[in-house]
Short mmCIF file of N, CA and C in Angstrom, two decimals:
data_model
loop_
_atom_site.label_atom_id
_atom_site.label_comp_id
_atom_site.label_asym_id
_atom_site.label_seq_id
_atom_site.Cartn_x
_atom_site.Cartn_y
_atom_site.Cartn_z
N MET A 1 160.80 -32.00 33.72
CA MET A 1 161.67 -30.84 33.95
C MET A 1 161.93 -30.07 32.65
N ASP A 2 162.02 -30.76 31.52
CA ASP A 2 162.21 -30.06 30.25
C ASP A 2 161.07 -29.10 29.96
N ALA A 3 159.84 -29.55 30.26
CA ALA A 3 158.68 -28.68 30.04
C ALA A 3 158.75 -27.47 30.96
N ASP A 4 159.19 -27.67 32.20
CA ASP A 4 159.32 -26.54 33.13
C ASP A 4 160.30 -25.50 32.57
N ILE A 5 161.39 -25.94 32.02
CA ILE A 5 162.38 -25.01 31.45
C ILE A 5 161.80 -24.29 30.25
N ALA A 6 161.12 -25.01 29.39
CA ALA A 6 160.53 -24.39 28.20
C ALA A 6 159.49 -23.33 28.58
N TRP A 7 158.62 -23.64 29.52
CA TRP A 7 157.61 -22.66 29.95
C TRP A 7 158.26 -21.46 30.64
N MET A 8 159.30 -21.73 31.44
CA MET A 8 159.97 -20.63 32.12
C MET A 8 160.65 -19.71 31.11
N ARG A 9 161.23 -20.26 30.07
CA ARG A 9 161.84 -19.42 29.04
C ARG A 9 160.81 -18.53 28.37
N GLU A 10 159.61 -19.04 28.21
CA GLU A 10 158.54 -18.22 27.66
C GLU A 10 158.15 -17.11 28.65
N ALA A 11 158.12 -17.44 29.93
CA ALA A 11 157.83 -16.44 30.96
C ALA A 11 158.92 -15.37 30.99
N ILE A 12 160.17 -15.77 30.77
CA ILE A 12 161.28 -14.82 30.72
C ILE A 12 161.09 -13.84 29.56
N SER A 13 160.61 -14.34 28.45
CA SER A 13 160.32 -13.47 27.30
C SER A 13 159.26 -12.43 27.67
N LEU A 14 158.26 -12.84 28.41
CA LEU A 14 157.23 -11.89 28.87
C LEU A 14 157.83 -10.88 29.85
N ALA A 15 158.71 -11.35 30.71
CA ALA A 15 159.37 -10.45 31.67
C ALA A 15 160.17 -9.38 30.94
N ARG A 16 160.84 -9.77 29.87
CA ARG A 16 161.60 -8.79 29.08
C ARG A 16 160.68 -7.71 28.52
N LYS A 17 159.50 -8.11 28.07
CA LYS A 17 158.52 -7.14 27.55
C LYS A 17 158.14 -6.14 28.64
N ALA A 18 157.97 -6.63 29.86
CA ALA A 18 157.65 -5.74 30.98
C ALA A 18 158.78 -4.74 31.18
N GLY A 19 160.01 -5.23 31.21
CA GLY A 19 161.16 -4.35 31.40
C GLY A 19 161.27 -3.32 30.29
N ASP A 20 160.95 -3.71 29.07
CA ASP A 20 161.02 -2.79 27.91
C ASP A 20 160.08 -1.61 28.06
N ILE A 21 158.99 -1.78 28.80
CA ILE A 21 158.04 -0.67 28.97
C ILE A 21 158.17 -0.01 30.35
N GLY A 22 159.26 -0.35 31.05
CA GLY A 22 159.52 0.30 32.33
C GLY A 22 158.92 -0.36 33.54
N GLU A 23 158.31 -1.52 33.36
CA GLU A 23 157.76 -2.27 34.49
C GLU A 23 158.83 -3.21 35.04
N VAL A 24 158.73 -3.56 36.31
CA VAL A 24 159.64 -4.56 36.87
C VAL A 24 159.49 -5.83 36.04
N PRO A 25 160.60 -6.38 35.54
CA PRO A 25 160.52 -7.49 34.59
C PRO A 25 160.15 -8.84 35.23
N VAL A 26 158.86 -9.06 35.31
CA VAL A 26 158.33 -10.32 35.81
C VAL A 26 157.29 -10.80 34.80
N GLY A 27 157.39 -12.07 34.42
CA GLY A 27 156.44 -12.66 33.50
C GLY A 27 155.83 -13.91 34.10
N ALA A 28 154.61 -14.24 33.67
CA ALA A 28 153.90 -15.41 34.19
C ALA A 28 153.07 -16.06 33.10
N ILE A 29 152.99 -17.38 33.17
CA ILE A 29 152.17 -18.16 32.25
C ILE A 29 151.42 -19.21 33.06
N LEU A 30 150.12 -19.31 32.84
CA LEU A 30 149.33 -20.33 33.50
C LEU A 30 149.06 -21.45 32.49
N VAL A 31 149.40 -22.67 32.88
CA VAL A 31 149.33 -23.83 31.98
C VAL A 31 148.40 -24.89 32.55
N VAL A 32 147.53 -25.41 31.68
CA VAL A 32 146.65 -26.54 32.03
C VAL A 32 146.77 -27.56 30.90
N ASP A 33 146.99 -28.80 31.25
CA ASP A 33 147.11 -29.87 30.25
C ASP A 33 148.13 -29.53 29.16
N GLU A 34 149.28 -29.02 29.58
CA GLU A 34 150.38 -28.70 28.67
C GLU A 34 150.02 -27.63 27.64
N ARG A 35 149.01 -26.80 27.98
CA ARG A 35 148.57 -25.72 27.09
C ARG A 35 148.54 -24.42 27.87
N ALA A 36 149.13 -23.39 27.29
CA ALA A 36 149.10 -22.07 27.93
C ALA A 36 147.69 -21.51 27.86
N VAL A 37 147.12 -21.22 29.01
CA VAL A 37 145.78 -20.64 29.08
C VAL A 37 145.87 -19.12 29.11
N SER A 38 146.84 -18.60 29.84
CA SER A 38 147.01 -17.14 29.92
C SER A 38 148.48 -16.80 30.11
N ARG A 39 148.81 -15.59 29.65
CA ARG A 39 150.17 -15.06 29.77
C ARG A 39 150.06 -13.62 30.23
N ALA A 40 151.01 -13.19 31.05
CA ALA A 40 150.98 -11.80 31.51
C ALA A 40 152.35 -11.38 31.98
N HIS A 41 152.52 -10.08 32.08
CA HIS A 41 153.72 -9.51 32.71
C HIS A 41 153.27 -8.38 33.61
N ASN A 42 154.17 -7.95 34.47
CA ASN A 42 153.83 -6.87 35.40
C ASN A 42 153.31 -5.66 34.64
N CYS A 43 152.27 -5.03 35.20
CA CYS A 43 151.67 -3.84 34.60
C CYS A 43 151.20 -2.86 35.67
N THR A 44 151.85 -2.84 36.82
CA THR A 44 151.38 -1.98 37.91
C THR A 44 151.42 -0.50 37.53
N ILE A 45 152.44 -0.08 36.80
CA ILE A 45 152.56 1.32 36.41
C ILE A 45 151.54 1.65 35.32
N HIS A 46 151.49 0.84 34.30
CA HIS A 46 150.60 1.12 33.16
C HIS A 46 149.12 1.01 33.52
N HIS A 47 148.79 0.16 34.46
CA HIS A 47 147.40 0.03 34.88
C HIS A 47 147.08 0.90 36.09
N THR A 48 148.10 1.56 36.64
CA THR A 48 147.95 2.33 37.88
C THR A 48 147.24 1.46 38.91
N ASP A 49 147.79 0.26 39.11
CA ASP A 49 147.13 -0.74 39.94
C ASP A 49 148.19 -1.54 40.70
N PRO A 50 148.24 -1.40 42.01
CA PRO A 50 149.25 -2.13 42.78
C PRO A 50 149.06 -3.64 42.75
N THR A 51 147.90 -4.11 42.31
CA THR A 51 147.68 -5.56 42.23
C THR A 51 147.97 -6.13 40.85
N ALA A 52 148.43 -5.33 39.92
CA ALA A 52 148.65 -5.79 38.54
C ALA A 52 150.00 -6.49 38.37
N HIS A 53 150.27 -7.41 39.28
CA HIS A 53 151.46 -8.25 39.16
C HIS A 53 151.19 -9.29 38.07
N ALA A 54 152.25 -9.81 37.48
CA ALA A 54 152.11 -10.79 36.40
C ALA A 54 151.23 -11.97 36.83
N GLU A 55 151.44 -12.46 38.03
CA GLU A 55 150.68 -13.62 38.52
C GLU A 55 149.19 -13.30 38.61
N MET A 56 148.87 -12.15 39.16
CA MET A 56 147.47 -11.75 39.34
C MET A 56 146.77 -11.61 37.99
N LEU A 57 147.45 -10.99 37.04
CA LEU A 57 146.86 -10.80 35.71
C LEU A 57 146.66 -12.14 35.01
N ALA A 58 147.65 -13.03 35.14
CA ALA A 58 147.53 -14.35 34.52
C ALA A 58 146.38 -15.14 35.16
N LEU A 59 146.24 -15.05 36.48
CA LEU A 59 145.15 -15.75 37.17
C LEU A 59 143.79 -15.19 36.76
N ARG A 60 143.66 -13.88 36.69
CA ARG A 60 142.38 -13.26 36.29
C ARG A 60 141.97 -13.69 34.89
N ASP A 61 142.92 -13.60 33.97
CA ASP A 61 142.62 -13.98 32.59
C ASP A 61 142.25 -15.46 32.49
N ALA A 62 143.00 -16.31 33.17
CA ALA A 62 142.73 -17.75 33.11
C ALA A 62 141.36 -18.08 33.68
N ALA A 63 140.98 -17.44 34.78
CA ALA A 63 139.67 -17.70 35.37
C ALA A 63 138.55 -17.35 34.39
N LYS A 64 138.70 -16.24 33.69
CA LYS A 64 137.69 -15.85 32.69
C LYS A 64 137.66 -16.85 31.54
N ILE A 65 138.83 -17.23 31.05
CA ILE A 65 138.91 -18.16 29.92
C ILE A 65 138.36 -19.54 30.29
N LEU A 66 138.72 -20.02 31.48
CA LEU A 66 138.28 -21.34 31.93
C LEU A 66 136.86 -21.34 32.48
N GLY A 67 136.34 -20.15 32.81
CA GLY A 67 135.00 -20.07 33.37
C GLY A 67 134.91 -20.57 34.80
N ASN A 68 136.03 -20.50 35.52
CA ASN A 68 136.06 -20.99 36.89
C ASN A 68 137.22 -20.33 37.62
N TYR A 69 136.99 -19.87 38.83
CA TYR A 69 138.08 -19.28 39.61
C TYR A 69 138.97 -20.33 40.25
N ARG A 70 138.52 -21.57 40.26
CA ARG A 70 139.34 -22.65 40.79
C ARG A 70 140.04 -23.35 39.63
N MET A 71 141.36 -23.49 39.77
CA MET A 71 142.17 -24.05 38.69
C MET A 71 143.04 -25.17 39.25
N VAL A 72 142.37 -26.23 39.67
CA VAL A 72 143.03 -27.29 40.43
C VAL A 72 144.06 -28.09 39.64
N ASP A 73 144.02 -28.05 38.34
CA ASP A 73 144.99 -28.79 37.52
C ASP A 73 146.03 -27.88 36.89
N ALA A 74 146.09 -26.64 37.31
CA ALA A 74 146.96 -25.65 36.67
C ALA A 74 148.33 -25.55 37.32
N THR A 75 149.30 -25.18 36.48
CA THR A 75 150.64 -24.82 36.94
C THR A 75 150.89 -23.39 36.51
N LEU A 76 151.40 -22.59 37.43
CA LEU A 76 151.77 -21.21 37.14
C LEU A 76 153.28 -21.12 37.08
N TYR A 77 153.78 -20.63 35.96
CA TYR A 77 155.22 -20.38 35.78
C TYR A 77 155.43 -18.89 35.93
N VAL A 78 156.34 -18.50 36.81
CA VAL A 78 156.59 -17.09 37.04
C VAL A 78 158.08 -16.88 37.29
N THR A 79 158.61 -15.79 36.76
CA THR A 79 160.06 -15.58 36.79
C THR A 79 160.58 -15.17 38.16
N LEU A 80 159.71 -14.71 39.04
CA LEU A 80 160.11 -14.29 40.39
C LEU A 80 159.21 -14.95 41.42
N GLU A 81 159.78 -15.35 42.51
CA GLU A 81 159.02 -15.94 43.62
C GLU A 81 157.82 -15.04 43.96
N PRO A 82 156.62 -15.60 44.02
CA PRO A 82 155.44 -14.79 44.31
C PRO A 82 155.49 -14.10 45.68
N CYS A 83 154.92 -12.90 45.72
CA CYS A 83 154.78 -12.15 46.97
C CYS A 83 153.58 -12.71 47.74
N ALA A 84 153.32 -12.17 48.92
CA ALA A 84 152.21 -12.65 49.76
C ALA A 84 150.86 -12.48 49.07
N MET A 85 150.66 -11.36 48.37
CA MET A 85 149.40 -11.13 47.67
C MET A 85 149.18 -12.20 46.60
N CYS A 86 150.20 -12.41 45.78
CA CYS A 86 150.08 -13.37 44.68
C CYS A 86 149.98 -14.79 45.20
N ALA A 87 150.76 -15.12 46.22
CA ALA A 87 150.69 -16.46 46.80
C ALA A 87 149.30 -16.70 47.40
N GLY A 88 148.73 -15.69 48.02
CA GLY A 88 147.37 -15.82 48.55
C GLY A 88 146.36 -16.08 47.45
N ALA A 89 146.51 -15.38 46.33
CA ALA A 89 145.61 -15.60 45.20
C ALA A 89 145.79 -17.00 44.62
N ILE A 90 147.02 -17.49 44.61
CA ILE A 90 147.30 -18.84 44.13
C ILE A 90 146.58 -19.87 45.00
N VAL A 91 146.61 -19.66 46.30
CA VAL A 91 145.91 -20.56 47.23
C VAL A 91 144.40 -20.48 46.98
N GLN A 92 143.87 -19.27 46.82
CA GLN A 92 142.44 -19.11 46.58
C GLN A 92 142.00 -19.77 45.28
N ALA A 93 142.87 -19.73 44.28
CA ALA A 93 142.56 -20.34 42.98
C ALA A 93 142.77 -21.85 43.00
N ARG A 94 143.32 -22.37 44.08
CA ARG A 94 143.56 -23.80 44.26
C ARG A 94 144.50 -24.37 43.19
N LEU A 95 145.50 -23.58 42.79
CA LEU A 95 146.45 -24.08 41.81
C LEU A 95 147.15 -25.32 42.32
N LYS A 96 147.43 -26.21 41.41
CA LYS A 96 148.14 -27.44 41.77
C LYS A 96 149.60 -27.16 42.06
N ARG A 97 150.21 -26.29 41.22
CA ARG A 97 151.67 -26.17 41.27
C ARG A 97 152.12 -24.78 40.83
N VAL A 98 153.23 -24.33 41.41
CA VAL A 98 153.87 -23.08 41.03
C VAL A 98 155.34 -23.37 40.76
N VAL A 99 155.83 -22.87 39.63
CA VAL A 99 157.24 -22.99 39.29
C VAL A 99 157.78 -21.58 39.14
N PHE A 100 158.82 -21.24 39.90
CA PHE A 100 159.36 -19.89 39.80
C PHE A 100 160.86 -19.93 39.54
N GLY A 101 161.36 -18.81 39.05
CA GLY A 101 162.77 -18.69 38.71
C GLY A 101 163.59 -18.16 39.86
N ALA A 102 163.65 -16.84 39.99
CA ALA A 102 164.48 -16.19 41.01
C ALA A 102 163.76 -16.11 42.35
N LYS A 103 164.54 -16.23 43.41
CA LYS A 103 164.00 -15.99 44.75
C LYS A 103 163.86 -14.49 44.95
N ASP A 104 162.89 -14.11 45.78
CA ASP A 104 162.71 -12.72 46.16
C ASP A 104 162.98 -12.62 47.66
N THR A 105 164.23 -12.33 48.01
CA THR A 105 164.63 -12.36 49.41
C THR A 105 163.94 -11.29 50.25
N ARG A 106 163.40 -10.26 49.63
CA ARG A 106 162.71 -9.21 50.37
C ARG A 106 161.21 -9.43 50.48
N GLY A 107 160.60 -9.88 49.40
CA GLY A 107 159.13 -9.96 49.41
C GLY A 107 158.56 -11.31 49.07
N GLY A 108 159.40 -12.31 48.89
CA GLY A 108 158.92 -13.63 48.51
C GLY A 108 158.10 -14.29 49.61
N ALA A 109 157.06 -15.00 49.20
CA ALA A 109 156.18 -15.65 50.19
C ALA A 109 156.03 -17.14 49.91
N VAL A 110 157.12 -17.73 49.39
CA VAL A 110 157.12 -19.17 49.16
C VAL A 110 158.28 -19.80 49.93
N VAL A 111 159.51 -19.36 49.66
CA VAL A 111 160.67 -19.91 50.37
C VAL A 111 161.50 -18.84 51.07
N SER A 112 161.33 -17.58 50.71
CA SER A 112 162.20 -16.53 51.25
C SER A 112 161.68 -15.86 52.51
N GLY A 113 160.41 -15.90 52.72
CA GLY A 113 159.82 -15.24 53.89
C GLY A 113 158.71 -16.13 54.43
N VAL A 114 157.54 -15.57 54.55
CA VAL A 114 156.37 -16.32 55.00
C VAL A 114 156.07 -17.39 53.94
N ASP A 115 155.77 -18.58 54.38
CA ASP A 115 155.44 -19.67 53.45
C ASP A 115 153.92 -19.73 53.28
N VAL A 116 153.41 -19.06 52.28
CA VAL A 116 151.97 -19.03 52.07
C VAL A 116 151.48 -20.30 51.36
N LEU A 117 152.22 -20.77 50.37
CA LEU A 117 151.74 -21.90 49.56
C LEU A 117 151.60 -23.21 50.33
N GLN A 118 152.38 -23.37 51.38
CA GLN A 118 152.33 -24.61 52.15
C GLN A 118 151.85 -24.38 53.59
N ASN A 119 151.27 -23.24 53.85
CA ASN A 119 150.85 -22.90 55.20
C ASN A 119 149.74 -23.82 55.68
N PRO A 120 149.95 -24.53 56.78
CA PRO A 120 148.95 -25.48 57.26
C PRO A 120 147.67 -24.82 57.79
N LEU A 121 147.69 -23.52 58.02
CA LEU A 121 146.50 -22.82 58.49
C LEU A 121 145.53 -22.49 57.36
N LEU A 122 145.99 -22.59 56.13
CA LEU A 122 145.15 -22.27 54.98
C LEU A 122 144.45 -23.53 54.45
N ASN A 123 143.41 -23.30 53.65
CA ASN A 123 142.57 -24.41 53.19
C ASN A 123 143.11 -25.15 51.97
N HIS A 124 144.23 -24.71 51.42
CA HIS A 124 144.81 -25.37 50.24
C HIS A 124 146.32 -25.22 50.28
N ARG A 125 147.01 -26.19 49.74
CA ARG A 125 148.46 -26.12 49.61
C ARG A 125 148.82 -26.38 48.16
N ALA A 126 149.68 -25.54 47.62
CA ALA A 126 150.14 -25.71 46.24
C ALA A 126 151.57 -26.24 46.26
N GLU A 127 151.84 -27.20 45.40
CA GLU A 127 153.21 -27.67 45.24
C GLU A 127 154.02 -26.54 44.62
N PHE A 128 155.35 -26.57 44.81
CA PHE A 128 156.16 -25.55 44.15
C PHE A 128 157.54 -26.09 43.83
N LEU A 129 158.14 -25.46 42.85
CA LEU A 129 159.51 -25.74 42.45
C LEU A 129 160.16 -24.41 42.16
N GLY A 130 161.23 -24.09 42.86
CA GLY A 130 161.94 -22.84 42.65
C GLY A 130 163.27 -23.06 41.97
N GLY A 131 163.83 -21.99 41.43
CA GLY A 131 165.16 -22.03 40.87
C GLY A 131 165.24 -22.46 39.41
N VAL A 132 164.11 -22.55 38.72
CA VAL A 132 164.13 -22.93 37.31
C VAL A 132 164.59 -21.72 36.48
N GLU A 133 165.71 -21.89 35.78
CA GLU A 133 166.31 -20.79 35.00
C GLU A 133 166.60 -19.59 35.92
N GLU A 134 166.99 -19.89 37.15
CA GLU A 134 167.19 -18.87 38.18
C GLU A 134 168.20 -17.80 37.77
N ASP A 135 169.32 -18.21 37.19
CA ASP A 135 170.35 -17.23 36.83
C ASP A 135 169.83 -16.22 35.82
N GLN A 136 169.12 -16.70 34.82
CA GLN A 136 168.57 -15.81 33.79
C GLN A 136 167.52 -14.87 34.39
N CYS A 137 166.65 -15.41 35.22
CA CYS A 137 165.60 -14.59 35.86
C CYS A 137 166.22 -13.54 36.78
N SER A 138 167.20 -13.93 37.57
CA SER A 138 167.87 -13.00 38.48
C SER A 138 168.60 -11.90 37.73
N GLN A 139 169.31 -12.29 36.67
CA GLN A 139 170.08 -11.31 35.90
C GLN A 139 169.17 -10.27 35.25
N LEU A 140 168.02 -10.69 34.79
CA LEU A 140 167.05 -9.77 34.19
C LEU A 140 166.65 -8.69 35.20
N LEU A 141 166.39 -9.11 36.43
CA LEU A 141 166.02 -8.16 37.48
C LEU A 141 167.19 -7.27 37.87
N LYS A 142 168.39 -7.85 38.02
CA LYS A 142 169.56 -7.07 38.36
C LYS A 142 169.84 -6.00 37.31
N ASP A 143 169.81 -6.39 36.05
CA ASP A 143 170.05 -5.45 34.96
C ASP A 143 169.02 -4.32 34.97
N PHE A 144 167.77 -4.65 35.20
CA PHE A 144 166.70 -3.67 35.22
C PHE A 144 166.94 -2.63 36.32
N PHE A 145 167.19 -3.10 37.54
CA PHE A 145 167.36 -2.17 38.65
C PHE A 145 168.67 -1.40 38.56
N GLN A 146 169.69 -2.02 38.00
CA GLN A 146 170.96 -1.30 37.80
C GLN A 146 170.78 -0.16 36.80
N SER A 147 169.98 -0.37 35.79
CA SER A 147 169.76 0.68 34.78
C SER A 147 168.94 1.83 35.36
N ARG A 148 168.26 1.60 36.45
CA ARG A 148 167.43 2.64 37.09
C ARG A 148 168.22 3.53 38.03
N ARG A 149 169.43 3.13 38.37
CA ARG A 149 170.24 3.88 39.36
C ARG A 149 171.01 4.97 38.70
#
């Protein structure tokens, strides 16, 4: 659990960078064997790409670095519960585990809405742990959206 908190704090730092450039503050880190393989934050506006979520960017980079689209021993740390698109990519990448901070009651696809990561109709199931540094992750999002109003 200590490692989960440490990695999540690093993901929170990435989320802050996203917020600083006007992106929704979400950060992600993909870890294999206690080593960060890739790091990313939301870049949908800057890349003009609706798929440029932190999770998607971290998965793409990790696949290139590892030389394999399957990452069966990987854990993805992300500050916000993955959406259906990201959760689907996590299943396709065969990630072992996902650790997230804040729940996404509107678009989450792990515990808040459709359960993609544990869906018995899909060919892979990823373990997950939610609520790690949840207050800090939630506050970052609240502050960001409040400043936009």
